[in-house]
C-alpha positions as a printed NumPy array, in Angstrom:
array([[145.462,  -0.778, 141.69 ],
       [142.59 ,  -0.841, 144.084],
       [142.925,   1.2  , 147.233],
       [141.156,   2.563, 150.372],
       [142.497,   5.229, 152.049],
       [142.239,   5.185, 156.057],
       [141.581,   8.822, 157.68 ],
       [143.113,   8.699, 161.194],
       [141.227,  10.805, 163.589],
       [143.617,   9.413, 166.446],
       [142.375,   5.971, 166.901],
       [144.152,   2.498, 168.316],
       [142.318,   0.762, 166.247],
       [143.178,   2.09 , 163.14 ],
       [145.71 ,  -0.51 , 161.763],
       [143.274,  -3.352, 162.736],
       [140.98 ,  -1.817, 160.267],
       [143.581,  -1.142, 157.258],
       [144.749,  -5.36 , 158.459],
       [140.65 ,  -6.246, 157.642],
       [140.971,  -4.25 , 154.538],
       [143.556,  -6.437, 153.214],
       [142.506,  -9.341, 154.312],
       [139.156,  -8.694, 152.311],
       [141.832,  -7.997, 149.487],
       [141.983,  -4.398, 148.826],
       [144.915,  -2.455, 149.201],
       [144.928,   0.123, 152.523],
       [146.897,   2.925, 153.542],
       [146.827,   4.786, 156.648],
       [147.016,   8.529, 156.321],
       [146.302,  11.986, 159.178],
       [143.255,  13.337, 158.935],
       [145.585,  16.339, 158.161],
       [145.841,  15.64 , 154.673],
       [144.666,  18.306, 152.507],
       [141.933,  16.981, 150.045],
       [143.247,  17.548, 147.053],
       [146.346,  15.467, 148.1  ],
       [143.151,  12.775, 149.028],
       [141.807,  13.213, 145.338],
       [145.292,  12.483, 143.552],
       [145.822,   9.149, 145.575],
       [142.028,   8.315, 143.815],
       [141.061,   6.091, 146.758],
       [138.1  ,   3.681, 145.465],
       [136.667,   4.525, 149.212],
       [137.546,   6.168, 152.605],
       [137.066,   4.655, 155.605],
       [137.368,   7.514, 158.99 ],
       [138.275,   5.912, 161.704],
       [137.603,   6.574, 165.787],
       [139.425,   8.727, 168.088],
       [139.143,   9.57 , 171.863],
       [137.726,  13.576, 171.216],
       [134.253,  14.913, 170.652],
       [133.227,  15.942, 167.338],
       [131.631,  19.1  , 168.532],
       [134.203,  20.991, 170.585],
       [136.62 ,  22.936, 168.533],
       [140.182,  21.638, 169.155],
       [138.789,  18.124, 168.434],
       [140.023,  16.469, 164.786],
       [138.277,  17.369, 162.202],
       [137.824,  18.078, 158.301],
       [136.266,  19.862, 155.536],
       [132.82 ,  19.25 , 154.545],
       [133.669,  19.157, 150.81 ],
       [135.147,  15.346, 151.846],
       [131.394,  14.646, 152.131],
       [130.46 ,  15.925, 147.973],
       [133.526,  14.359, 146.537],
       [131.338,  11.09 , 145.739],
       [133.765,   8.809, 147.261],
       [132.592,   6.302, 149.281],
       [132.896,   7.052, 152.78 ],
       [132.877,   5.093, 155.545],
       [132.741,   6.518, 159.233],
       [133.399,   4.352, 162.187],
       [132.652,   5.63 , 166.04 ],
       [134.327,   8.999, 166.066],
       [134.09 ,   8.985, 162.112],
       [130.33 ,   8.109, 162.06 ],
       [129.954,  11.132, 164.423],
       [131.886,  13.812, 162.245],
       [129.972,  12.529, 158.96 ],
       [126.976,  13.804, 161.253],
       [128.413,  16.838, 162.302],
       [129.605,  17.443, 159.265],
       [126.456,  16.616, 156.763],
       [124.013,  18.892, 159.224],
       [122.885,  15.783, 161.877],
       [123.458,  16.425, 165.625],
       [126.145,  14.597, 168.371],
       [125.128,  14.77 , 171.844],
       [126.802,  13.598, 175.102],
       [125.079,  10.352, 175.51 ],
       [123.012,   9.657, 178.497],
       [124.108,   6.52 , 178.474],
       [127.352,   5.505, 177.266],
       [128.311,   1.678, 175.849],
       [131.318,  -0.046, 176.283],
       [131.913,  -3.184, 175.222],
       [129.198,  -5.618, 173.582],
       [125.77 ,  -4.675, 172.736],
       [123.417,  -5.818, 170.65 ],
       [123.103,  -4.764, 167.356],
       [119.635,  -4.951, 165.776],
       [119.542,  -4.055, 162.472],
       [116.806,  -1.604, 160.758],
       [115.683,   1.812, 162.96 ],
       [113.635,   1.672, 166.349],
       [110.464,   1.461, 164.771],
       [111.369,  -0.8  , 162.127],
       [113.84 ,  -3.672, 162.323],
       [114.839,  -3.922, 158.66 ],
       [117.125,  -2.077, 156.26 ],
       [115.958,  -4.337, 152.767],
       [117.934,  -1.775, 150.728],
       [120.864,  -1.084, 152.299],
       [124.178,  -2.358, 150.619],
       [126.217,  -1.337, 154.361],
       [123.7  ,  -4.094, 156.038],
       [123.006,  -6.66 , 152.632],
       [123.304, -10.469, 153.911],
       [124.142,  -9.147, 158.034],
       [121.911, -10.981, 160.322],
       [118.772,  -9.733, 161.967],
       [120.885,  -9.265, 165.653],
       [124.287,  -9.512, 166.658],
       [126.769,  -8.842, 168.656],
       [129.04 ,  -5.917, 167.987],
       [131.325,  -3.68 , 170.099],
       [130.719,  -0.253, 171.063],
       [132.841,   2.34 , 172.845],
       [131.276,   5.786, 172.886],
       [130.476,   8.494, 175.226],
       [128.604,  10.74 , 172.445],
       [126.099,   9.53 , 169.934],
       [124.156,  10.515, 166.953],
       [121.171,  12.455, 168.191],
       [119.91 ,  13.67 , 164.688],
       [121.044,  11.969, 161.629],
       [121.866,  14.551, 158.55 ],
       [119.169,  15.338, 155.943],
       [118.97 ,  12.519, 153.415],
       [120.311,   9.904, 155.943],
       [118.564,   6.974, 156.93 ],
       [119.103,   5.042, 160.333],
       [119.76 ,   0.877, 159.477],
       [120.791,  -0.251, 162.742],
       [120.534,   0.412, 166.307],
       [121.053,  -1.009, 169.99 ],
       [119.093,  -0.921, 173.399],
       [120.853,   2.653, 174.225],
       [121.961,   4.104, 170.777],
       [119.392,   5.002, 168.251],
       [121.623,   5.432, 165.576],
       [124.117,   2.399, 165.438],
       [124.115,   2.703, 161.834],
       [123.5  ,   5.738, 159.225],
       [123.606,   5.869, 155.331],
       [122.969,   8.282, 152.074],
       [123.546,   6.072, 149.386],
       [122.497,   8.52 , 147.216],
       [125.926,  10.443, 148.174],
       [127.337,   6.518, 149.164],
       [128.253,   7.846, 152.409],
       [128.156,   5.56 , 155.515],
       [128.521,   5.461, 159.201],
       [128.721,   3.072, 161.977],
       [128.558,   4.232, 165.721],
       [130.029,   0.25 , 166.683],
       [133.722,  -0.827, 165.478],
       [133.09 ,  -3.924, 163.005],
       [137.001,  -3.967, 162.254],
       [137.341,  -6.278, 166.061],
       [136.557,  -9.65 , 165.917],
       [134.144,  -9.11 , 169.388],
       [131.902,  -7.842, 166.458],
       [130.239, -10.543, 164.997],
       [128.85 ,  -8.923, 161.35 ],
       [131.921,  -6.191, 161.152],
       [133.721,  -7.889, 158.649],
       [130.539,  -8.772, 156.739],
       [129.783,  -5.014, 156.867],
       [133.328,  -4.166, 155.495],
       [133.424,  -6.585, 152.736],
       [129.759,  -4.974, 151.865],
       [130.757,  -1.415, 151.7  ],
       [134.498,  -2.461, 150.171],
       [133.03 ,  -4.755, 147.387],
       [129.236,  -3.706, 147.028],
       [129.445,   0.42 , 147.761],
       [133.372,   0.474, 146.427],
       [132.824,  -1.719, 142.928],
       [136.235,  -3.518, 144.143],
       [136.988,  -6.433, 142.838],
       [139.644,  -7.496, 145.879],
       [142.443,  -9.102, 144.096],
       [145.396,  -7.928, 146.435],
       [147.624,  -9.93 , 148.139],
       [149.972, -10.447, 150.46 ],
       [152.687, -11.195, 147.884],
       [151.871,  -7.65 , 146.954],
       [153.341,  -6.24 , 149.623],
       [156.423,  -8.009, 149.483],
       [156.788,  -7.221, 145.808],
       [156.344,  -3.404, 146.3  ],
       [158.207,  -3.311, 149.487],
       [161.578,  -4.568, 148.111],
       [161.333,  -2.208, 145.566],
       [160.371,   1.149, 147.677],
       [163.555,  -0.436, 149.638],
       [165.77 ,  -0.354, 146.717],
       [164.684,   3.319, 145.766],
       [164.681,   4.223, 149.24 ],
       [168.204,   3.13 , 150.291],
       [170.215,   3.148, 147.303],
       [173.651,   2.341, 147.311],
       [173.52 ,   3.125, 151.607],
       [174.275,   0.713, 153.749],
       [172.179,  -0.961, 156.178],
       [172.826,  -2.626, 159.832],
       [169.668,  -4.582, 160.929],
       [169.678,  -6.217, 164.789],
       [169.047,  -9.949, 164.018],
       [167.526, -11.459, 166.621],
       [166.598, -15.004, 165.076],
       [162.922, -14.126, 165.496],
       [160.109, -13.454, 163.196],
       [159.869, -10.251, 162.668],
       [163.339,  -9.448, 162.462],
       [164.489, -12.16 , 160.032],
       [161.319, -11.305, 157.671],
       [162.853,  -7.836, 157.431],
       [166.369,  -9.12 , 156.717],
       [165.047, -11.212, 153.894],
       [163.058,  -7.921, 152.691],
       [166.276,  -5.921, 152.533],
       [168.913,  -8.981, 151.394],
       [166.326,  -9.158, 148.387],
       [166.312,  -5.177, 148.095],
       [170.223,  -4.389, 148.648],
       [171.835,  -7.347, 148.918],
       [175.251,  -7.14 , 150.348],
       [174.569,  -3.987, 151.181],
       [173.104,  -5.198, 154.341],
       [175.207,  -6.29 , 157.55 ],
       [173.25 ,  -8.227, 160.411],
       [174.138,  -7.824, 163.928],
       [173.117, -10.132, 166.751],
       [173.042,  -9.167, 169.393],
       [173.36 , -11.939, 172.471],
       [172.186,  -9.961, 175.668],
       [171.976, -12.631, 177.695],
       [168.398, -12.485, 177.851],
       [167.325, -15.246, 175.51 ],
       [165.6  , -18.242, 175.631],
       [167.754, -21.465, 176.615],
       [170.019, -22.586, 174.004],
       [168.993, -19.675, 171.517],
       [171.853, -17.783, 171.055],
       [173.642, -20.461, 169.143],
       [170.291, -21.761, 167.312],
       [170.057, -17.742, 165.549],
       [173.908, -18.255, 164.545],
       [173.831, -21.735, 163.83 ],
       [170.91 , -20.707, 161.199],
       [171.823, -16.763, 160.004],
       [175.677, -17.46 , 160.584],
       [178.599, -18.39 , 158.137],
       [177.697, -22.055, 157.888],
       [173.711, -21.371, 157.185],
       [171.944, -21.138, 154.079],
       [171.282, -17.407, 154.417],
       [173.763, -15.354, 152.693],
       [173.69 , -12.252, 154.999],
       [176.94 , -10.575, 156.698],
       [176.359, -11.99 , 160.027],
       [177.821, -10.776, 163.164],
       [177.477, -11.819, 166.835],
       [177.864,  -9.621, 170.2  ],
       [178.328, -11.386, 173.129],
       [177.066,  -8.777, 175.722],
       [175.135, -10.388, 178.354],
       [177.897,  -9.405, 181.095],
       [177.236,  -5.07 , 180.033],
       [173.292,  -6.245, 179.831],
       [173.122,  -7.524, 183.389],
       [175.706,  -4.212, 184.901],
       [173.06 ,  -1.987, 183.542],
       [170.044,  -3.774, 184.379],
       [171.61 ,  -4.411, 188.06 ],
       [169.194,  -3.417, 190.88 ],
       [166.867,  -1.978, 188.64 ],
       [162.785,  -3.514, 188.601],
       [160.625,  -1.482, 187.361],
       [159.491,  -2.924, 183.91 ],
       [159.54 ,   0.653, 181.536],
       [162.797,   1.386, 183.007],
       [163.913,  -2.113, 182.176],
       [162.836,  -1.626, 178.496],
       [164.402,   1.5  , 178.199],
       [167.915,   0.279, 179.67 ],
       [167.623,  -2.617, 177.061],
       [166.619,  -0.316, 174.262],
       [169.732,   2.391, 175.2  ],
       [171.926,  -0.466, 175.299],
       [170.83 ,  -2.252, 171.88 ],
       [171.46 ,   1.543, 170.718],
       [175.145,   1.5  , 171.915],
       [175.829,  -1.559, 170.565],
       [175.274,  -0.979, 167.695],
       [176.527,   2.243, 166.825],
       [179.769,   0.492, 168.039],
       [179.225,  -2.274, 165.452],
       [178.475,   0.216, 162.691],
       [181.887,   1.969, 164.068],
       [183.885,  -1.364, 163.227],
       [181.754,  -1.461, 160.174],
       [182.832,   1.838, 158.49 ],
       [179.848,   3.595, 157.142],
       [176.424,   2.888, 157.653],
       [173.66 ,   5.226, 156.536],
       [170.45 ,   3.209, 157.866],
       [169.698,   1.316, 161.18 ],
       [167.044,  -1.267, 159.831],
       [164.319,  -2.807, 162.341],
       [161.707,  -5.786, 162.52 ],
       [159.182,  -3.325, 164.085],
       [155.662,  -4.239, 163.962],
       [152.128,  -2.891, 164.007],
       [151.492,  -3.896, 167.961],
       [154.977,  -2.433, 169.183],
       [153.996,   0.903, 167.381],
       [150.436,   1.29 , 169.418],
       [151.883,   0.199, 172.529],
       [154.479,   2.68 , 172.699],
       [152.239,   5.533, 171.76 ],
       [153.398,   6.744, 168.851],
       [150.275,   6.831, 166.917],
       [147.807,   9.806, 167.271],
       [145.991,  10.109, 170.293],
       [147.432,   6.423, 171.47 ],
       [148.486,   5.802, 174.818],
       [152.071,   4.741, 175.95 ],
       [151.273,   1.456, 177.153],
       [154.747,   0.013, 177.179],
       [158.24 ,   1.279, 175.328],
       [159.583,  -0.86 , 172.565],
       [163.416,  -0.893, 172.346],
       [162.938,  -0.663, 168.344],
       [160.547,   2.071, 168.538],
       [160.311,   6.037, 168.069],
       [163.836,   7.187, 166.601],
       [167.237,   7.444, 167.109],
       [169.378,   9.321, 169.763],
       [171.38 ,  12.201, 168.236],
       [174.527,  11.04 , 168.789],
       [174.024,   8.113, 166.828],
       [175.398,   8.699, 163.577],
       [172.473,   6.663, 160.951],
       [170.795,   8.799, 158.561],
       [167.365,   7.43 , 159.108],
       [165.41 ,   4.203, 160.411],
       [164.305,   1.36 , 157.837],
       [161.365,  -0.495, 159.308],
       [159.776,  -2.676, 156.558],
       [157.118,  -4.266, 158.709],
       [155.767,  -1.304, 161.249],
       [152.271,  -1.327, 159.006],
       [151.742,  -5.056, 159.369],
       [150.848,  -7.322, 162.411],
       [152.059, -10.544, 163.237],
       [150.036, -12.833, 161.499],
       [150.762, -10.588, 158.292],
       [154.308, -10.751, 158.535],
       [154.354, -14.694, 158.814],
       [152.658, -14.706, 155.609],
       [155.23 , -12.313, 154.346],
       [157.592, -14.468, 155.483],
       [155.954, -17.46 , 153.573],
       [156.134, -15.361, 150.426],
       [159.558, -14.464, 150.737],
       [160.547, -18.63 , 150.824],
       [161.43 , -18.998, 154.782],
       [161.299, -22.019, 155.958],
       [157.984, -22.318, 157.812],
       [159.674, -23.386, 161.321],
       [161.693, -20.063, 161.137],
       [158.033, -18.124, 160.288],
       [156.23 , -19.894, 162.782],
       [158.743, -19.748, 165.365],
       [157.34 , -18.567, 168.991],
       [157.145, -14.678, 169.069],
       [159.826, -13.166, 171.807],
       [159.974,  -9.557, 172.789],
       [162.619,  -7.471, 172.243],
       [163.928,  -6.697, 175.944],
       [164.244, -10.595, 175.675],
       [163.539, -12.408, 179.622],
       [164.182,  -8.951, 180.774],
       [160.648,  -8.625, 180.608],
       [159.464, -12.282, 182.145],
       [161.172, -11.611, 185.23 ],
       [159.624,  -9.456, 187.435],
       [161.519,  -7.708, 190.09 ],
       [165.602,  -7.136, 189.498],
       [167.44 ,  -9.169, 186.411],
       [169.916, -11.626, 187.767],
       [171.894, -14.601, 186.155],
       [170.718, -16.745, 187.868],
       [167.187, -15.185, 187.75 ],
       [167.603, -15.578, 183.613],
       [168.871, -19.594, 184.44 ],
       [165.601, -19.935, 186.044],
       [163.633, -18.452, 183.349],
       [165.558, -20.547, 180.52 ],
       [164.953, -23.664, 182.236],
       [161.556, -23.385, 183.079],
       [160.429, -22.262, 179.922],
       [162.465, -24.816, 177.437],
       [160.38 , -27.47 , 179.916],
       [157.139, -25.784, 179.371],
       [157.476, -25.533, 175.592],
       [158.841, -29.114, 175.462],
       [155.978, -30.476, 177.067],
       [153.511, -28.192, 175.207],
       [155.237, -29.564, 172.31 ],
       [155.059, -33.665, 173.093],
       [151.511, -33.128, 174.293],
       [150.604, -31.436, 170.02 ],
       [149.419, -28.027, 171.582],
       [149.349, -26.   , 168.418],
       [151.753, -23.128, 169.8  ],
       [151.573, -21.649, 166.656],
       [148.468, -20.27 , 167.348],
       [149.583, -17.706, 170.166],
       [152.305, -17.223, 172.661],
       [153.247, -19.351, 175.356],
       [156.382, -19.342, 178.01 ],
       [157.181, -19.174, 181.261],
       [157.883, -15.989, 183.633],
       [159.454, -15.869, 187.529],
       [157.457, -13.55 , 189.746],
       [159.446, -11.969, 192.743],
       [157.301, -14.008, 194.998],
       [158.873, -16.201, 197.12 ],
       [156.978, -18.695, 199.299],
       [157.763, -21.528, 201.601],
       [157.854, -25.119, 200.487],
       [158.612, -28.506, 201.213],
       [160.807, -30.58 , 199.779],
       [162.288, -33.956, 200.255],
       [161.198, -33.271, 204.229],
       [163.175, -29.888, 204.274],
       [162.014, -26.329, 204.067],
       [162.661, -24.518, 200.756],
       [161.869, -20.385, 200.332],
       [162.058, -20.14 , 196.832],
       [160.55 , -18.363, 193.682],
       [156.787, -19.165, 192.015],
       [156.842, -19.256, 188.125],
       [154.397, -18.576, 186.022],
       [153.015, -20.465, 182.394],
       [151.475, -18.04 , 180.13 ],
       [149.829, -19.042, 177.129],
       [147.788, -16.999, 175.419],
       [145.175, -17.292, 171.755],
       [145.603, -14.515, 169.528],
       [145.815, -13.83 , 165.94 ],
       [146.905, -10.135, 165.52 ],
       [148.562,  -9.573, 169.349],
       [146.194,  -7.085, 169.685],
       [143.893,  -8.966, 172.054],
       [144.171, -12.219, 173.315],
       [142.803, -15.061, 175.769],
       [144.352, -17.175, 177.72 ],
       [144.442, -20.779, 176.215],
       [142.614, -23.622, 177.684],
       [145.644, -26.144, 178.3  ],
       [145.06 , -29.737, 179.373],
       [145.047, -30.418, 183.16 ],
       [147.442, -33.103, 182.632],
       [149.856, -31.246, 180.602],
       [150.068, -28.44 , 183.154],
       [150.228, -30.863, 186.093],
       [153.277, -32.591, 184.094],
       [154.487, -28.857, 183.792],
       [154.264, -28.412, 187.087],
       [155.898, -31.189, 188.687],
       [159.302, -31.409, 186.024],
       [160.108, -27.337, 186.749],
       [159.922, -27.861, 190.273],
       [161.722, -30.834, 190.664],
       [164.505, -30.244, 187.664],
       [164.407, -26.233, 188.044],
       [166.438, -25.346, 191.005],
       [164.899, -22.612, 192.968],
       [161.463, -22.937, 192.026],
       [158.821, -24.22 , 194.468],
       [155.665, -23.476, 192.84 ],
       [154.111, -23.167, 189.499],
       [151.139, -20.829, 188.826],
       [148.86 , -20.613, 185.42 ],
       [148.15 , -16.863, 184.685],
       [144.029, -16.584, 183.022],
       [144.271, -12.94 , 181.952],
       [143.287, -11.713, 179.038],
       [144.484,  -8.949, 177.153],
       [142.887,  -6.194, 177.65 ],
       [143.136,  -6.285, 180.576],
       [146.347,  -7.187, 180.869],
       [149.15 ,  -7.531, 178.539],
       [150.189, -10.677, 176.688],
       [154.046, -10.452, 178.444],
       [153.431, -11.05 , 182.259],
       [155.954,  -7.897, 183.65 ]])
């Protein structure tokens, strides 16, 4: 089978470039850039890809590895931080940059005095200029001996670098982001034309190989997965029923947090009298949910109150259960970055079904099927594995539940508001034939109150917010261009059916900056 092997040197964006790896239709693993070369050699990668990281090549407790990499006649292919060490490495020179780039910049392809690079394979068929997306603070100040320079911007003279003679590669911009108009051009050229792959992979792949590491993996254990009706988490219950079978029990747990109506929709579909043939239970808890959560607003301590509860809960199921030797989660790519858990990442917000279990939990180890894959990877999954395409398409919903849309303290009547508002706003989305599918779009409360008028009396009552967002990976997204009719309509049925609500506000931000949940 065809593979490239992904070095991490403690980048974010390393899973976004093993996802364009795939989706050019190679198979991609992620591995430390503390594994010893030989172990590198007996995987027999068709290429390597190095990916960025947040250090500088040149100081001596930064990431790094052994120049043999560079004889090995593998392909290589550094990006950012990667493109750097290849330098460092090979004999080039990385300087601070006297000018750093963030963001977009113009890639022009060929070196400063001449704007071409005819016999490149990195740069066949990419256009003349483009946009790409930088993020550096160093830069290539010398390439190695034997390298030649085939692209640069207005403030890096070495976007691009190549020995094809050795067929090793290096780009100072990230093509793996979509803000980068050639990358995945220049990926497909150095997977297919540097590589020799001939990209047959697929999705169905994954499935196929996951059920049956599953099946080694567990055994005759037995498994309790938290059900939650949503994507990811019924994808990895269809994973494991296929791998185990009966050896799987799914708990569902209703915290009281869901979206109006939902509860009974997961157990009308998952429960005795649906067509899956799982060993369904349902928790009631939202009363222990809203005692913990009682008083408490800030949004991390929210998720982690969630997350410890979801914990207890379940170890009390698998209690009533009788043995259970794996706790099984629908964890995905984006929850895994978030929380920090990759090298060098930043915690930008906990996941309740991310980094381990307490030790008083008594599981022998976590299952999480989908952690490599983002969202758009697992619907496909999904698609493979023969759910029904409204369950696979079904509007994405974080763990922590409305816990998360309402900002300040978690009340009932808080979550009422929420429910309301939001089954509204998707209703209308839904009559109007916005393609929801395409994003993520509900409703949040602020803590804002404000004053009002209605029916010739004062109101003081909360502002909710619409949030609807583009994105394919949940990476980054944009806020979606909705019809001013349809928000108007919006507008004007949650304040006048939704009782204590008295304005409705659209929120524009992007993510970055901001994050796709509104908290």
């Amino acid at each position: 089978m065809e593979k490239i092997i992904v070095l991490d040197f403690g980048g974010q964006y390393k899973q976004l470039i093993a996802r364009r790896v795939r989706e050019i239709g190679v198979y991609c693993e992620i591995h430390p850039y503390t594994t010893p070369l030989d172990k590198l050699k007996e995987m027999a990668p068709d290429g390597i890809i190095l990916t960025g990281g947040p250090a500088s090549v040149f100081l001596e407790e930064s990431p790094s590895y052994e120049a043999a990499l560079f004889e090995t006649g593998i392909p290589i292919l550094g990006i950012c931080y990667g493109a750097q060490l290849v330098a460092f490495r090979c004999g080039g020179e990385v300087r601070t940059a006297p000018v750093s780039e963030y963001g977009h910049a113009e890639l022009i392809v060929g070196d400063e005095k001449s704007a071409a690079a005819a016999d490149s394979l990195l740069m066949s068929g990419v256009a003349a200029t483009s946009a790409c997306w930088m993020s550096h603070t160093d830069y290539i100040a010398v390439p190695p001996a034997g390298f030649s320079v085939t692209a640069h911007t207005a403030d890096c003279p070495v976007a691009a670098m190549e020995d094809p003679a050795r067929k090793i590669y290096a780009v100072q911009f990230h093509p793996e982001v979509v803000h980068s108009v050639e990358g995945t051009k220049i990926l497909s050229n150095f997977i297919r034309k540097v590589c020799g792959c001939r990209c047959e992979w697929e999705m169905k792949s994954f499935a196929e190989r996951t059920i049956t590491e599953l099946g080694e993996r567990i055994g005759n254990g037995r498994v309790l997965l938290g059900l939650s009706g949503g994507v990811d988490s019924s994808v990895a219950a269809a994973l494991l029923a296929k791998a185990v079978g009966k050896q799987l029990t799914c708990v569902f747990v209703d915290h009281g947090l869901l979206r109006k109506n939902e509860g009974d929709e997961v157990e009308e579909v998952f429960g005795p009298k649906g067509d899956f043939e799982l060993n369904f239970v349902r928790v009631n808890a939202a009363e222990r949910f809203y005692l913990k959560l009682a008083g408490v607003s800030d949004p991390e301590m929210k998720r982690k109150i969630i997350g410890a509860e979801f914990i207890n809960v379940f170890e009390e199921e698998a209690k009533k259960i009788g043995r259970v030797d794996f706790l099984a989660q629908g964890t995905i790519y984006p929850d895994v970055v978030e929380s920090g858990t990759g090298s060098g990442g930043a915690v930008i917000k906990s996941h309740h079904n991310v980094g381990g279990l307490p030790e008083h939990v008594d599981f022998k180890e976590i299952v999480e099927p989908l952690r490599s894959l983002f969202k758009d990877e697992v619907r496909k999954v999904g698609l493979e594995l023969g759910l029904p395409e409204a369950l696979v398409y079904r509007q994405p919903f974080p763990g922590p539940g409305l816990g998360v849309r309402i900002v300040g303290d978690v009340t009932a009547d808080k979550v009422r508001i929420v429910q309301e508002a939001d089954a509204i706003y998707r209703e209308e989305l839904d009559r109007a034939g916005i393609d929801m599918g395409a994003g993520q779009f509900f409703a949040a409360l602020t803590n804002m109150r404000s004053v009002g008028v209605m029916g010739d009396g004062r109101t003081y009552d909360y502002a909710v917010v619409l949030r609807g967002v583009l994105t394919s990976d949940f990476m980054t997204a944009e806020a979606a261009e909705l019809p001013w009719s349809v928000q108007q309509t919006c507008m004007n049925r949650i304040i006048n059916e939704v009782k204590g609500v008295n304005r409705v506000l659209y929120d524009l931000t992007s993510k970055p900056p901001g994050t796709i949940e509104l908290e």
